[in-house]
Short mmCIF file of C-alpha atoms in Angstrom, two decimals:
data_model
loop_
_atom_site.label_atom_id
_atom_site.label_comp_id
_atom_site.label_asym_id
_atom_site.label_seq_id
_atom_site.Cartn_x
_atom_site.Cartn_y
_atom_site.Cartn_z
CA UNK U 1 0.00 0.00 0.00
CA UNK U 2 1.67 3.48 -1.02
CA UNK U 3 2.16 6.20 1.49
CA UNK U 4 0.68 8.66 -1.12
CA UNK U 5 -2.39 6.31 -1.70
CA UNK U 6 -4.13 4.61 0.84
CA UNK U 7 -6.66 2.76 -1.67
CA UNK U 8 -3.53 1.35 -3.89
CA UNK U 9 -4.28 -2.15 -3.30
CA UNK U 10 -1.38 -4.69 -3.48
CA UNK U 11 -1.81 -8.49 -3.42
CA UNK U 12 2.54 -8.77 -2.89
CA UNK U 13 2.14 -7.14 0.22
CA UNK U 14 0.48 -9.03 3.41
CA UNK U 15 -0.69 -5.87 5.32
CA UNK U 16 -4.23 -5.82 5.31
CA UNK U 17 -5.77 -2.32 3.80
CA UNK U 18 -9.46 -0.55 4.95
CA UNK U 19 -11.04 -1.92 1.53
CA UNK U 20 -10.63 -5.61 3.15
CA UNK U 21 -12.81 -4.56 5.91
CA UNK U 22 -16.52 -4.93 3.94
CA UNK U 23 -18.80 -7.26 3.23
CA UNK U 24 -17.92 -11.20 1.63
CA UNK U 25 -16.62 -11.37 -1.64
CA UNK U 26 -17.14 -14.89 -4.14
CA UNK U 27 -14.54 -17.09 -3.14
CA UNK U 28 -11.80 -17.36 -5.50
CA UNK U 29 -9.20 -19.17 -6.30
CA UNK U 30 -6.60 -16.54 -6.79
CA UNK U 31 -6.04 -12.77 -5.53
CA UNK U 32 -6.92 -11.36 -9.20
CA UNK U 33 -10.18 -12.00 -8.31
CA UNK U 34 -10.79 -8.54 -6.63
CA UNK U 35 -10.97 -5.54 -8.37
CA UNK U 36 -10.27 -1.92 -8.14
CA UNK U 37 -14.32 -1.40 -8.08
CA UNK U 38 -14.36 -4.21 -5.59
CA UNK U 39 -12.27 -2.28 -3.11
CA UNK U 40 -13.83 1.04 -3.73
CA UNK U 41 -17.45 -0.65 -2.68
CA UNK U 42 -16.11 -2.37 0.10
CA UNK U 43 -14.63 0.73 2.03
CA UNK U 44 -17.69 2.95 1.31
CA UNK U 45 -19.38 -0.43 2.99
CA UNK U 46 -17.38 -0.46 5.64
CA UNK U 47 -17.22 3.16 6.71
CA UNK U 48 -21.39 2.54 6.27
CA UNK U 49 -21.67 -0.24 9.02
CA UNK U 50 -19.24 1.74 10.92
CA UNK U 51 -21.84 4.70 11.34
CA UNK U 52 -25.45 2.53 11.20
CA UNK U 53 -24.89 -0.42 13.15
CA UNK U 54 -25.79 -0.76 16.50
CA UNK U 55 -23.56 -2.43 18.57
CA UNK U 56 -24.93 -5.78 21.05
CA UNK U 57 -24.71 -5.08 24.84
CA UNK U 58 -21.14 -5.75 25.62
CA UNK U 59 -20.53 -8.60 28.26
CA UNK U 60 -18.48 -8.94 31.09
CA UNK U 61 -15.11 -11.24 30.47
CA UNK U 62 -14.46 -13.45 33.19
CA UNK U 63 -11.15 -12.77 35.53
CA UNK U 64 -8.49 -15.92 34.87
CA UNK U 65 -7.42 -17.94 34.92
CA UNK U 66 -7.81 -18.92 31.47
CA UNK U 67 -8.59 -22.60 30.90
CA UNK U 68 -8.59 -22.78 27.11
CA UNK U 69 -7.33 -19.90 24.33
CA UNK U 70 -7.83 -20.06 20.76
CA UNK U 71 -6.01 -17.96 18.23
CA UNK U 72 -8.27 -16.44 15.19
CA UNK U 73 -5.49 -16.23 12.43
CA UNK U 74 -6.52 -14.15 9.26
CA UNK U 75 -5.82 -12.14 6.35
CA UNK U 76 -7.41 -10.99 3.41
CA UNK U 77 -10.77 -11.83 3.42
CA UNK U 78 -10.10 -12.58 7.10
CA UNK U 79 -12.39 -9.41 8.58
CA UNK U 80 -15.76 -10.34 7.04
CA UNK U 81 -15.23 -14.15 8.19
CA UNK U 82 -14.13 -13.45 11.91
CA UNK U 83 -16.72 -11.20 12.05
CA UNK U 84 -19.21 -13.32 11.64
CA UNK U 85 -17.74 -16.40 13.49
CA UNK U 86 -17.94 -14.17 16.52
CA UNK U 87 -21.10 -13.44 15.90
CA UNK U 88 -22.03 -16.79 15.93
CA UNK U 89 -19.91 -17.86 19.35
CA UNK U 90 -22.58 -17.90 21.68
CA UNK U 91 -21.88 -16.01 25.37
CA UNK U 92 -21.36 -19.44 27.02
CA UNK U 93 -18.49 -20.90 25.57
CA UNK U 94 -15.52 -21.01 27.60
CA UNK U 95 -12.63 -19.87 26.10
CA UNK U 96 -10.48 -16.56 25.50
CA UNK U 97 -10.06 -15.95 21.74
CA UNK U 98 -6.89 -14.35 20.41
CA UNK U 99 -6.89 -12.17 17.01
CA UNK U 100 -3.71 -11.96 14.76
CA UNK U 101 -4.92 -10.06 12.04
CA UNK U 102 -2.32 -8.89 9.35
CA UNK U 103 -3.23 -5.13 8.64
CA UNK U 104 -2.03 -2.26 8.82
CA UNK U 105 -1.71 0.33 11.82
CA UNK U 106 -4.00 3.14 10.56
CA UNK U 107 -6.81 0.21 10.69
CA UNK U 108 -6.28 -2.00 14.38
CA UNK U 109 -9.17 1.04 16.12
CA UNK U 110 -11.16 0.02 13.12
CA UNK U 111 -11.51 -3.17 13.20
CA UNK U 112 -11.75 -2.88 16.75
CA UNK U 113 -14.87 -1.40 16.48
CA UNK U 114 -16.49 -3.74 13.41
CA UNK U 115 -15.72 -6.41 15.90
CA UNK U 116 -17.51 -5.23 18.63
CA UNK U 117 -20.51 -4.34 16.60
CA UNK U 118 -21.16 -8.11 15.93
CA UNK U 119 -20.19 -9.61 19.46
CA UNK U 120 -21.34 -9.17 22.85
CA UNK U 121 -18.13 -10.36 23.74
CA UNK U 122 -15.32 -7.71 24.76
CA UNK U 123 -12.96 -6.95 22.00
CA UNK U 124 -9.68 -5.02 22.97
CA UNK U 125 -6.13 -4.32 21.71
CA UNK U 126 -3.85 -6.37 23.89
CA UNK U 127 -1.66 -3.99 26.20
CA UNK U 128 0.53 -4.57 28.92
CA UNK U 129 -0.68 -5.16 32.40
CA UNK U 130 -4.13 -6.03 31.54
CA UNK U 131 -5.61 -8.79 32.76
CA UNK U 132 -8.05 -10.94 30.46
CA UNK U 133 -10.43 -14.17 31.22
CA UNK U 134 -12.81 -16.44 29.06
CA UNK U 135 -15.18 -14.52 26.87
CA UNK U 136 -12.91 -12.18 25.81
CA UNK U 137 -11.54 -10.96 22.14
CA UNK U 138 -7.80 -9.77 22.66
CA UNK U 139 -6.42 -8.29 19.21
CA UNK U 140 -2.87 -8.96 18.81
CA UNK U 141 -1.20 -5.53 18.12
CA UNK U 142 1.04 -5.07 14.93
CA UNK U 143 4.24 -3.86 15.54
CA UNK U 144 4.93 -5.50 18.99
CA UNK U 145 4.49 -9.14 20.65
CA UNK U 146 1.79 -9.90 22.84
CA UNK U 147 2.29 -13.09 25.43
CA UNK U 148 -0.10 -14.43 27.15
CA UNK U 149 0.16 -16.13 30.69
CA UNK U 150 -2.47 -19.10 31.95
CA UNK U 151 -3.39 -16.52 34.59
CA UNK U 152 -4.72 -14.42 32.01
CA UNK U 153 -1.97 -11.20 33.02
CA UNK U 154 -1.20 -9.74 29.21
CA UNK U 155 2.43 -8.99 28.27
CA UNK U 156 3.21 -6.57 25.60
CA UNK U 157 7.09 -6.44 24.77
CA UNK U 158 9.09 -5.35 21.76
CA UNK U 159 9.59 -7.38 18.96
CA UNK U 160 12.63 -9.73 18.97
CA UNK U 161 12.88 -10.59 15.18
CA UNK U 162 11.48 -9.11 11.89
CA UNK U 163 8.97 -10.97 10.08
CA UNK U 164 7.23 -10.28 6.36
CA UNK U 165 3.91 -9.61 8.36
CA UNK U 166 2.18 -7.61 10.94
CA UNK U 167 1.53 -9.35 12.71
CA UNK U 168 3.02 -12.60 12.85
CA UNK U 169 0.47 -15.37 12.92
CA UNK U 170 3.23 -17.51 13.36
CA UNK U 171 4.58 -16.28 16.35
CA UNK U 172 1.51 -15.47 18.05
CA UNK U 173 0.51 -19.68 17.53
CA UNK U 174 4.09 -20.63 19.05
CA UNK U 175 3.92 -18.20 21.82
CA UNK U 176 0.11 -19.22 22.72
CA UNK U 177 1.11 -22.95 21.90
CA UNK U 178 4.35 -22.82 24.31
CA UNK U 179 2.21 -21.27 27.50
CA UNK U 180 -1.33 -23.53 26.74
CA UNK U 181 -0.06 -26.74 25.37
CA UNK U 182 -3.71 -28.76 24.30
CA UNK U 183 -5.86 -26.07 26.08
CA UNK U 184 -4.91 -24.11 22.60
CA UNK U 185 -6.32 -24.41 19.71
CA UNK U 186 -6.69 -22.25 16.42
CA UNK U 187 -8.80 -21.09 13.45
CA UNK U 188 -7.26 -20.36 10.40
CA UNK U 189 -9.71 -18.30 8.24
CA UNK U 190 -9.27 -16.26 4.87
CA UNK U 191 -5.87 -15.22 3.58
CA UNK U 192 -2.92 -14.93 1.36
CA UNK U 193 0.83 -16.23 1.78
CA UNK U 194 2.57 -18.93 3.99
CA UNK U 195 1.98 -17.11 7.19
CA UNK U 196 0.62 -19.38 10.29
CA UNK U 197 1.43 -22.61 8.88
CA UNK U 198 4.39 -23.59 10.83
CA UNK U 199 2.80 -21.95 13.77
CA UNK U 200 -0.02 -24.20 13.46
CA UNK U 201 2.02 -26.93 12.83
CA UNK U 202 4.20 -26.14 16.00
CA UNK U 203 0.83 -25.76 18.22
CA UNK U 204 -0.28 -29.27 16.57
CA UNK U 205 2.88 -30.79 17.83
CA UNK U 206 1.90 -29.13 21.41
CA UNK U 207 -1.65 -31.05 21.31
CA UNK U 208 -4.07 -28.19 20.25
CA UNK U 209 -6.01 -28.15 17.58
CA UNK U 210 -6.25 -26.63 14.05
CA UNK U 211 -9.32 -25.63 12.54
CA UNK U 212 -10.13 -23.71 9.05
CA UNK U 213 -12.52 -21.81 7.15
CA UNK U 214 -13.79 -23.82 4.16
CA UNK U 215 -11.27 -22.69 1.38
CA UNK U 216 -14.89 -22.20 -1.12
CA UNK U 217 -16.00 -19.39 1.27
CA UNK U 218 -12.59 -17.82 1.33
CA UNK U 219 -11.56 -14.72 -0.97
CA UNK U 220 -7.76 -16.68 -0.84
CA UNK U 221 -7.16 -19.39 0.93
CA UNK U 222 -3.16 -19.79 0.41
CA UNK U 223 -3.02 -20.16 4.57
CA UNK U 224 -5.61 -22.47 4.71
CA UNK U 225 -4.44 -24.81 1.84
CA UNK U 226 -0.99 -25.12 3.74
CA UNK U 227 -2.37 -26.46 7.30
CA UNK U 228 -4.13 -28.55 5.22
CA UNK U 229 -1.10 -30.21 2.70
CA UNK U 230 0.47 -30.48 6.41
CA UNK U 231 -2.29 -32.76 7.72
CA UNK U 232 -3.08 -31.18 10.89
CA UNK U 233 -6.49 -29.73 10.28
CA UNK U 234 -9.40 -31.23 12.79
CA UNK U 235 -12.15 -29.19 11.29
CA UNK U 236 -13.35 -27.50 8.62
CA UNK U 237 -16.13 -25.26 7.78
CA UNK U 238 -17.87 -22.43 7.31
CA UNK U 239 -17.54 -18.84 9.74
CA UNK U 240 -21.35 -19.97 11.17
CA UNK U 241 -20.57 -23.87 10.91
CA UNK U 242 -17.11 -23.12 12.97
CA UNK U 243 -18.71 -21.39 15.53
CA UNK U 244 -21.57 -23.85 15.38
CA UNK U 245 -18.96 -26.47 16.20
CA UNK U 246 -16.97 -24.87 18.75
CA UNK U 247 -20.02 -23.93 20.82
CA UNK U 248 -21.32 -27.72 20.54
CA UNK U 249 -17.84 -28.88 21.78
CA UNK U 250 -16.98 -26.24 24.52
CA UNK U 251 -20.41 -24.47 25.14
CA UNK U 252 -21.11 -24.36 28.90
CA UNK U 253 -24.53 -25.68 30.10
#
C-alpha cells in the first residue's frame, strides 16, 4: 500500500488495507479475483456499518485464569469471516479468543470497532498489564508481541525478530502454543501467503487443535491450503458452521 495512496491495493504485500474490511466477496481461487471497483465498494461499505450499526450489549469477560485460548489467524478476506464467526460464538463458551490479524496500523481502532458491533463479547487491543479471562476478544497488536500467561496477566514487549507480516500469525501460535499446550487451539480463516502454517504446525505438535474456514467461502485461501497439505487440520467449515462447532464442543450448560 503506497504512502501517497491509501486505496492502492497490493496483493505482494500481506498488510491488510481498509477496503478488506466490507462485506464477503465470491470465493476465488486466486487474488486477481478482486478488483479496483471491488475495493472502492467495500470501504464505502465499511465506513457505512461503521456509522449505522448498533452495537450488542457488551458482556463482562471473566477474571483468569484462562482454561482454554484459541487464536483467530486471518488475512485478506479474514475481517468479514471473523466477524461473523464471533457473531455466531454464543456467550457461554468457555474460552479466550486471540486475534492476529495482518493489517495495517491506521486500521487495528477500526476493526476494533467492526468487531464489537457483531459480538457481545469484549474486544480489545492487547496492552501490557491487563488482565483478560474467558469470553474475551484480545487483538494482537502489529508492531509489537503480545504473550499471554495461563493466569490471564497480558504482556506486551518489543519485537525480537522481523517478520514479512504484521503481525506474525506464526509467532503469536508458538507463543500461545508454548504457555497452553492442548488447552490451545486455532482457526485459520481467509488469507494470502505462507503465514501461520508452521505456527499451526508447532501448536499441533503441542496437542491443540487446528481448525479452518472452508477454502470455497474464502476470498484466498493460500493459509488455509498449507495447514491442510500439512495434515493437521481437525475441522473445517464455514464462519457460522465453525462457531456452530466450537459452541457444541466447549459451550457451557
Amino acid at each position: 500500500m503506497s504512502a501517497d495512496d491509501p486505496f492502492d491495493f497490493s496483493f505482494d504485500l500481506p498488510e491488510l488495507t481498509a477496503d478488506d474490511l466490507g462485506p464477503p466477496l465470491a470465493a476465488a481461487s486466486a487474488p486477481d479475483a478482486m478488483t479496483a471497483d471491488d475495493d472502492v465498494d467495500e470501504f464505502a461499505f465499511m465506513r457505512e456499518f461503521e456509522m449505522g450499526a448498533a452495537a450488542p450489549d457488551t458482556a463482562t469477560a471473566s477474571d483468569g485464569p484462562i482454561e482454554r485460548v484459541w487464536v483467530l489467524g486471518a488475512s485478506i478476506g479474514g475481517p468479514d469471516a471473523v466477524r461473523e464467526f464471533l457473531a455466531a460464538v454464543p456467550l457461554s463458551v468457555g474460552a479466550t479468543f486471540v486475534l492476529a490479524q495482518h493489517m495495517g496500523a491506521d486500521f487495528v481502532d477500526l476493526m476494533v470497532t467492526q468487531l464489537q458491533k457483531a459480538t457481545p463479547m469484549p474486544v480489545g487491543i492487547a496492552t501490557a498489564g491487563s488482565r483478560v479471562g474467558h469470553g474475551q476478544v484480545l487483538v494482537v497488536p502489529i508492531a509489537e508481541r503480545m504473550l499471554l500467561d495461563p493466569s490471564g496477566d497480558v504482556r506486551v514487549v518489543a519485537l525480537d525478530e522481523v517478520s514479512s507480516y504484521s503481525p506474525s500469525i506464526d509467532r503469536v501460535l508458538i507463543d500461545i502454543a508454548d504457555r497452553f499446550g492442548a488447552a490451545a487451539g486455532a482457526i485459520i480463516f481467509s488469507g494470502m501467503a505462507h503465514d501461520a502454517i508452521e505456527g499451526a504446525k508447532h501448536m499441533a505438535a503441542k496437542g491443540g487443535q487446528i481448525w479452518v474456514q472452508d477454502p470455497s467461502t474464502c476470498v484466498v485461501s493460500s493459509m488455509i491450503d498449507g495447514a491442510m497439505e500439512a495434515g493437521i487440520v481437525g475441522f473445517i467449515g464455514t464462519p457460522v458452521a465453525l462457531a456452530a462447532e466450537f459452541a457444541r464442543r466447549y459451550g457451557k450448560a
